[in-house]
CSV table of C-alpha atoms in Angstrom, one decimal:
chain,number,residue,atom,x,y,z
R,224,UNK,CA,17.0,-9.6,-17.7
R,225,UNK,CA,17.6,-6.4,-19.8
R,226,UNK,CA,15.1,-3.8,-19.8
R,227,UNK,CA,13.7,-4.8,-23.3
R,228,UNK,CA,12.7,-8.4,-22.4
R,229,UNK,CA,11.1,-7.2,-19.4
R,230,UNK,CA,9.1,-4.4,-21.2
R,231,UNK,CA,7.9,-7.3,-23.7
R,232,UNK,CA,7.1,-9.8,-20.9
R,233,UNK,CA,5.2,-6.8,-18.9
R,234,UNK,CA,3.2,-5.5,-21.9
R,235,UNK,CA,2.1,-8.7,-23.2
R,236,UNK,CA,-1.3,-10.1,-23.7
R,237,UNK,CA,-2.5,-10.6,-20.2
R,238,UNK,CA,-1.7,-6.8,-19.7
R,239,UNK,CA,-3.7,-5.9,-22.6
R,240,UNK,CA,-6.4,-7.9,-21.8
R,241,UNK,CA,-6.6,-6.9,-18.3
R,242,UNK,CA,-6.4,-3.1,-19.4
R,243,UNK,CA,-9.0,-3.6,-21.9
R,244,UNK,CA,-11.4,-5.1,-19.5
R,245,UNK,CA,-10.8,-2.3,-17.0
R,246,UNK,CA,-11.8,0.1,-19.9
R,247,UNK,CA,-14.8,-1.7,-20.7
R,248,UNK,CA,-15.6,-2.0,-17.1
R,249,UNK,CA,-15.6,2.1,-16.9
R,250,UNK,CA,-18.0,2.1,-19.8
R,251,UNK,CA,-20.5,-0.3,-18.0
R,252,UNK,CA,-20.2,2.2,-14.7
R,253,UNK,CA,-21.1,5.0,-17.1
R,254,UNK,CA,-24.2,3.6,-18.4
R,255,UNK,CA,-25.4,2.2,-15.2
R,256,UNK,CA,-24.1,4.9,-12.2
R,257,UNK,CA,-26.5,7.2,-11.0
R,258,UNK,CA,-25.6,10.8,-11.2
R,259,UNK,CA,-27.1,11.0,-7.6
R,260,UNK,CA,-23.9,8.9,-6.5
R,261,UNK,CA,-21.9,11.8,-7.1
R,262,UNK,CA,-23.7,14.4,-5.0
R,263,UNK,CA,-22.2,13.8,-1.6
R,264,UNK,CA,-18.7,14.2,-3.3
R,265,UNK,CA,-19.1,17.4,-5.4
R,266,UNK,CA,-15.9,19.5,-5.4
R,267,UNK,CA,-13.8,16.6,-3.7
R,268,UNK,CA,-11.6,14.7,-6.4
R,269,UNK,CA,-10.5,12.1,-4.1
R,270,UNK,CA,-14.1,11.0,-3.2
R,271,UNK,CA,-15.4,11.6,-6.9
R,272,UNK,CA,-12.8,9.1,-8.0
R,273,UNK,CA,-13.7,6.7,-5.3
R,274,UNK,CA,-17.5,7.0,-6.0
R,275,UNK,CA,-16.5,5.2,-9.3
R,276,UNK,CA,-13.8,3.0,-7.8
R,277,UNK,CA,-15.3,1.8,-4.8
R,278,UNK,CA,-13.9,-1.2,-2.6
R,279,UNK,CA,-16.7,-3.4,-4.0
R,280,UNK,CA,-15.4,-2.8,-7.5
R,281,UNK,CA,-11.9,-3.4,-6.1
R,282,UNK,CA,-12.7,-6.6,-4.7
R,283,UNK,CA,-15.0,-8.2,-7.4
R,284,UNK,CA,-13.6,-6.5,-10.4
R,285,UNK,CA,-10.0,-5.3,-10.3
R,286,UNK,CA,-8.4,-8.0,-8.2
R,287,UNK,CA,-9.9,-10.3,-10.8
R,288,UNK,CA,-8.5,-8.5,-13.3
R,289,UNK,CA,-5.1,-8.6,-11.4
R,290,UNK,CA,-5.2,-12.1,-11.3
R,291,UNK,CA,-5.0,-11.9,-15.1
R,292,UNK,CA,-2.0,-10.1,-14.8
R,293,UNK,CA,-0.1,-12.5,-12.4
R,294,UNK,CA,-0.9,-15.8,-13.9
R,295,UNK,CA,1.8,-15.4,-16.6
R,296,UNK,CA,4.4,-14.6,-13.4
R,297,UNK,CA,3.8,-18.2,-12.5
R,298,UNK,CA,4.7,-19.6,-15.8
R,299,UNK,CA,7.8,-17.5,-15.8
R,300,UNK,CA,8.7,-18.7,-12.4
R,301,UNK,CA,8.8,-22.4,-13.3
R,302,UNK,CA,9.8,-21.9,-16.8
R,303,UNK,CA,13.2,-23.9,-17.7
R,304,UNK,CA,14.1,-21.1,-20.0
R,305,UNK,CA,13.8,-18.4,-17.7
R,306,UNK,CA,15.2,-20.3,-14.7
R,307,UNK,CA,18.3,-21.3,-17.1
R,308,UNK,CA,18.8,-17.6,-18.3
R,309,UNK,CA,18.4,-16.2,-14.5
R,310,UNK,CA,20.6,-18.9,-13.3
R,311,UNK,CA,18.7,-19.7,-10.2
R,312,UNK,CA,15.0,-19.6,-9.0
R,313,UNK,CA,15.7,-16.7,-6.8
R,314,UNK,CA,17.0,-14.6,-9.8
R,315,UNK,CA,13.9,-15.7,-11.5
R,316,UNK,CA,11.8,-14.2,-8.5
R,317,UNK,CA,13.4,-10.8,-9.3
R,318,UNK,CA,12.5,-11.2,-13.0
R,319,UNK,CA,9.0,-11.7,-11.9
R,320,UNK,CA,9.1,-8.7,-9.6
R,321,UNK,CA,10.3,-6.3,-12.6
R,322,UNK,CA,7.7,-7.4,-14.8
R,323,UNK,CA,5.2,-7.3,-12.0
R,324,UNK,CA,6.1,-3.6,-11.4
R,325,UNK,CA,5.7,-2.6,-15.1
R,326,UNK,CA,2.4,-4.4,-15.5
R,327,UNK,CA,0.9,-3.0,-12.4
R,328,UNK,CA,2.0,0.4,-13.3
R,329,UNK,CA,0.4,0.5,-16.7
R,330,UNK,CA,-2.6,-1.2,-15.3
R,331,UNK,CA,-2.9,1.4,-12.3
R,332,UNK,CA,-2.6,4.4,-14.7
R,333,UNK,CA,-5.2,2.8,-16.8
R,334,UNK,CA,-7.5,2.4,-13.7
R,335,UNK,CA,-7.0,5.9,-12.7
R,336,UNK,CA,-7.0,7.7,-15.7
R,337,UNK,CA,-10.2,6.1,-17.0
R,338,UNK,CA,-11.8,6.8,-13.5
R,339,UNK,CA,-11.0,10.5,-13.9
R,340,UNK,CA,-12.6,10.4,-17.3
R,341,UNK,CA,-15.7,8.6,-16.0
R,342,UNK,CA,-16.1,11.7,-13.4
R,343,UNK,CA,-15.4,14.4,-16.0
R,344,UNK,CA,-18.1,12.5,-18.6
R,345,UNK,CA,-20.7,12.5,-15.6
R,346,UNK,CA,-20.4,16.5,-15.8
R,347,UNK,CA,-18.4,16.7,-12.6
R,348,UNK,CA,-15.0,18.0,-13.2
R,349,UNK,CA,-14.0,21.1,-11.8
R,350,UNK,CA,-10.7,20.8,-11.0
R,351,UNK,CA,-7.4,22.2,-12.6
R,352,UNK,CA,-4.8,20.2,-14.7
R,353,UNK,CA,-2.2,20.5,-11.9
R,354,UNK,CA,-4.4,19.0,-9.3
R,355,UNK,CA,-5.6,16.3,-11.7
R,356,UNK,CA,-2.0,15.5,-12.7
R,357,UNK,CA,-1.0,15.0,-9.1
R,358,UNK,CA,-4.1,12.9,-8.1
R,359,UNK,CA,-3.4,10.6,-10.7
R,360,UNK,CA,0.4,10.1,-10.1
R,361,UNK,CA,-0.2,9.6,-6.2
R,362,UNK,CA,-3.2,7.4,-6.9
R,363,UNK,CA,-1.6,5.3,-9.5
R,364,UNK,CA,1.5,4.7,-7.4
R,365,UNK,CA,-0.6,3.3,-4.5
R,366,UNK,CA,-2.9,1.2,-6.8
R,367,UNK,CA,0.3,0.0,-8.4
R,368,UNK,CA,1.8,-1.0,-5.3
R,369,UNK,CA,-1.4,-2.9,-3.9
R,370,UNK,CA,-1.2,-4.6,-7.7
R,371,UNK,CA,2.2,-5.8,-7.2
R,372,UNK,CA,1.6,-7.2,-3.7
R,373,UNK,CA,-1.4,-9.0,-5.0
R,374,UNK,CA,0.8,-10.5,-7.5
R,375,UNK,CA,3.5,-11.4,-5.1
R,376,UNK,CA,1.2,-13.3,-2.9
R,377,UNK,CA,0.0,-15.3,-5.9
R,378,UNK,CA,3.4,-16.2,-6.8
R,379,UNK,CA,4.6,-17.0,-3.3
R,380,UNK,CA,1.7,-19.5,-2.8
R,381,UNK,CA,2.5,-20.9,-6.5
R,382,UNK,CA,6.0,-21.4,-5.0
R,383,UNK,CA,5.0,-23.0,-1.9
R,384,UNK,CA,2.2,-25.2,-3.1
R,385,UNK,CA,2.5,-25.5,-7.0
R,386,UNK,CA,-1.2,-25.4,-6.9
R,387,UNK,CA,-2.9,-22.7,-9.3
R,388,UNK,CA,-6.2,-22.9,-7.4
R,389,UNK,CA,-4.6,-22.1,-4.2
R,390,UNK,CA,-2.7,-19.3,-5.8
R,391,UNK,CA,-5.8,-17.6,-7.0
R,392,UNK,CA,-7.6,-18.1,-3.7
R,393,UNK,CA,-4.7,-16.4,-1.9
R,394,UNK,CA,-4.6,-13.3,-4.1
R,395,UNK,CA,-8.3,-13.3,-3.7
R,396,UNK,CA,-8.3,-13.4,-0.1
R,397,UNK,CA,-5.8,-10.9,0.1
R,398,UNK,CA,-7.6,-8.4,-2.2
R,399,UNK,CA,-10.5,-8.9,-0.1
R,400,UNK,CA,-9.1,-8.9,3.5
R,401,UNK,CA,-9.6,-4.8,4.1
R,402,UNK,CA,-13.0,-5.1,2.6
R,403,UNK,CA,-14.1,-8.0,5.1
R,404,UNK,CA,-12.3,-6.3,7.9
R,405,UNK,CA,-14.6,-3.4,7.4
R,406,UNK,CA,-17.6,-5.5,8.3
R,407,UNK,CA,-16.2,-5.9,12.0
R,408,UNK,CA,-15.8,-2.5,13.8
R,409,UNK,CA,-12.8,-3.6,15.9
R,410,UNK,CA,-11.0,-4.7,12.6
R,411,UNK,CA,-12.0,-1.5,10.5
R,412,UNK,CA,-9.0,0.8,11.8
R,413,UNK,CA,-6.3,2.7,9.5
R,414,UNK,CA,-3.6,0.9,11.9
R,415,UNK,CA,-4.6,-2.5,10.6
R,416,UNK,CA,-5.1,-2.0,6.9
R,417,UNK,CA,-3.0,-4.1,4.6
R,418,UNK,CA,-4.5,-3.7,1.0
R,419,UNK,CA,-6.9,-1.9,-0.9
R,420,UNK,CA,-7.7,0.4,1.9
R,421,UNK,CA,-4.2,1.9,1.7
R,422,UNK,CA,-4.9,3.2,-1.7
R,423,UNK,CA,-7.9,5.6,-0.4
R,424,UNK,CA,-7.0,9.0,-0.4
R,425,UNK,CA,-8.6,11.9,1.1
R,426,UNK,CA,-8.8,15.8,0.1
R,427,UNK,CA,-7.2,16.7,3.4
R,428,UNK,CA,-5.1,13.7,3.8
R,429,UNK,CA,-1.4,14.7,5.4
R,430,UNK,CA,1.6,13.8,2.8
R,431,UNK,CA,3.1,12.1,5.7
R,432,UNK,CA,-0.1,9.5,5.4
R,433,UNK,CA,0.2,9.2,2.0
R,434,UNK,CA,4.0,8.0,2.4
R,435,UNK,CA,3.1,5.8,5.1
R,436,UNK,CA,0.6,3.9,3.0
R,437,UNK,CA,3.0,3.6,0.3
R,438,UNK,CA,5.7,2.4,2.8
R,439,UNK,CA,3.3,0.0,4.1
R,440,UNK,CA,2.5,-1.8,0.9
R,441,UNK,CA,6.2,-1.4,-0.2
R,442,UNK,CA,7.4,-3.2,2.9
R,443,UNK,CA,4.6,-6.1,2.1
R,444,UNK,CA,5.9,-6.3,-1.4
R,445,UNK,CA,9.4,-6.6,-0.2
R,446,UNK,CA,8.7,-9.1,2.4
R,447,UNK,CA,6.9,-11.5,0.0
R,448,UNK,CA,9.6,-11.0,-2.8
R,449,UNK,CA,12.1,-12.2,-0.1
R,450,UNK,CA,10.0,-15.0,1.0
R,451,UNK,CA,9.2,-15.9,-2.5
R,452,UNK,CA,13.1,-15.8,-3.5
R,453,UNK,CA,13.8,-18.1,-0.6
R,454,UNK,CA,11.3,-20.7,-1.4
R,455,UNK,CA,12.5,-20.5,-5.1
R,456,UNK,CA,16.1,-20.9,-4.1
R,457,UNK,CA,15.0,-24.3,-2.5
R,458,UNK,CA,13.2,-25.3,-5.6
R,459,UNK,CA,15.8,-24.3,-8.4
R,460,UNK,CA,14.5,-26.3,-11.5
R,461,UNK,CA,17.6,-25.4,-13.4
R,462,UNK,CA,19.7,-27.4,-11.2
R,463,UNK,CA,16.8,-30.3,-10.4
R,464,UNK,CA,16.1,-30.7,-14.3
R,465,UNK,CA,13.2,-28.5,-14.4
R,466,UNK,CA,9.7,-29.5,-15.5
R,467,UNK,CA,8.2,-30.3,-12.1
R,468,UNK,CA,6.3,-27.1,-11.6
R,469,UNK,CA,5.3,-25.9,-15.0
R,470,UNK,CA,1.7,-24.8,-15.3
């Protein structure tokens, strides 16, 4: 799949809707978030950002928006036209991965940039442009990797059981896994983080920890990609006549 079709598929209506809803969500936050919520994070850019982008927001708002991004991947993976063009089910998974990467990058940049603008609008911006750009890039990369993992969980479940409700439930579970683990002291440990908690930055966090978090998310994405490709190769609709798994 060439770059142009990927770009068109990635920046489609679902991506526009998810990003627009994300910006609207920031507007709601601006209207309702109390200034006092920022008091303990003054002067700390990561903490200020996560005041407006908490785990609660991630689980109950951002993950549902990522589901919007991922649904069209399910249609792509079982589209006879895509399968014929790709040549195999495994190759169609590679197309879905490229689209997921592009969508996730756009969505993550929207989430991080709008969060930083919200911090500034609330009057807590005391940071240089260099610090802001550095944080924007690193945080957007981590959130994009998390979004890719979510979409691949959804795709793998869809390819495995051809059930949209199961696919949605699986990504909702993955997206909330770290949040649910936080309620158990035994499970709330950085070594056990698998999702959203790997995107959390701290002002004093070593670069090595950031890299390890990114690599852990990347490893999860690669495992899901290979697993999805393996399942798809066994259900190659272009060879079977197609139509069995269309949404």
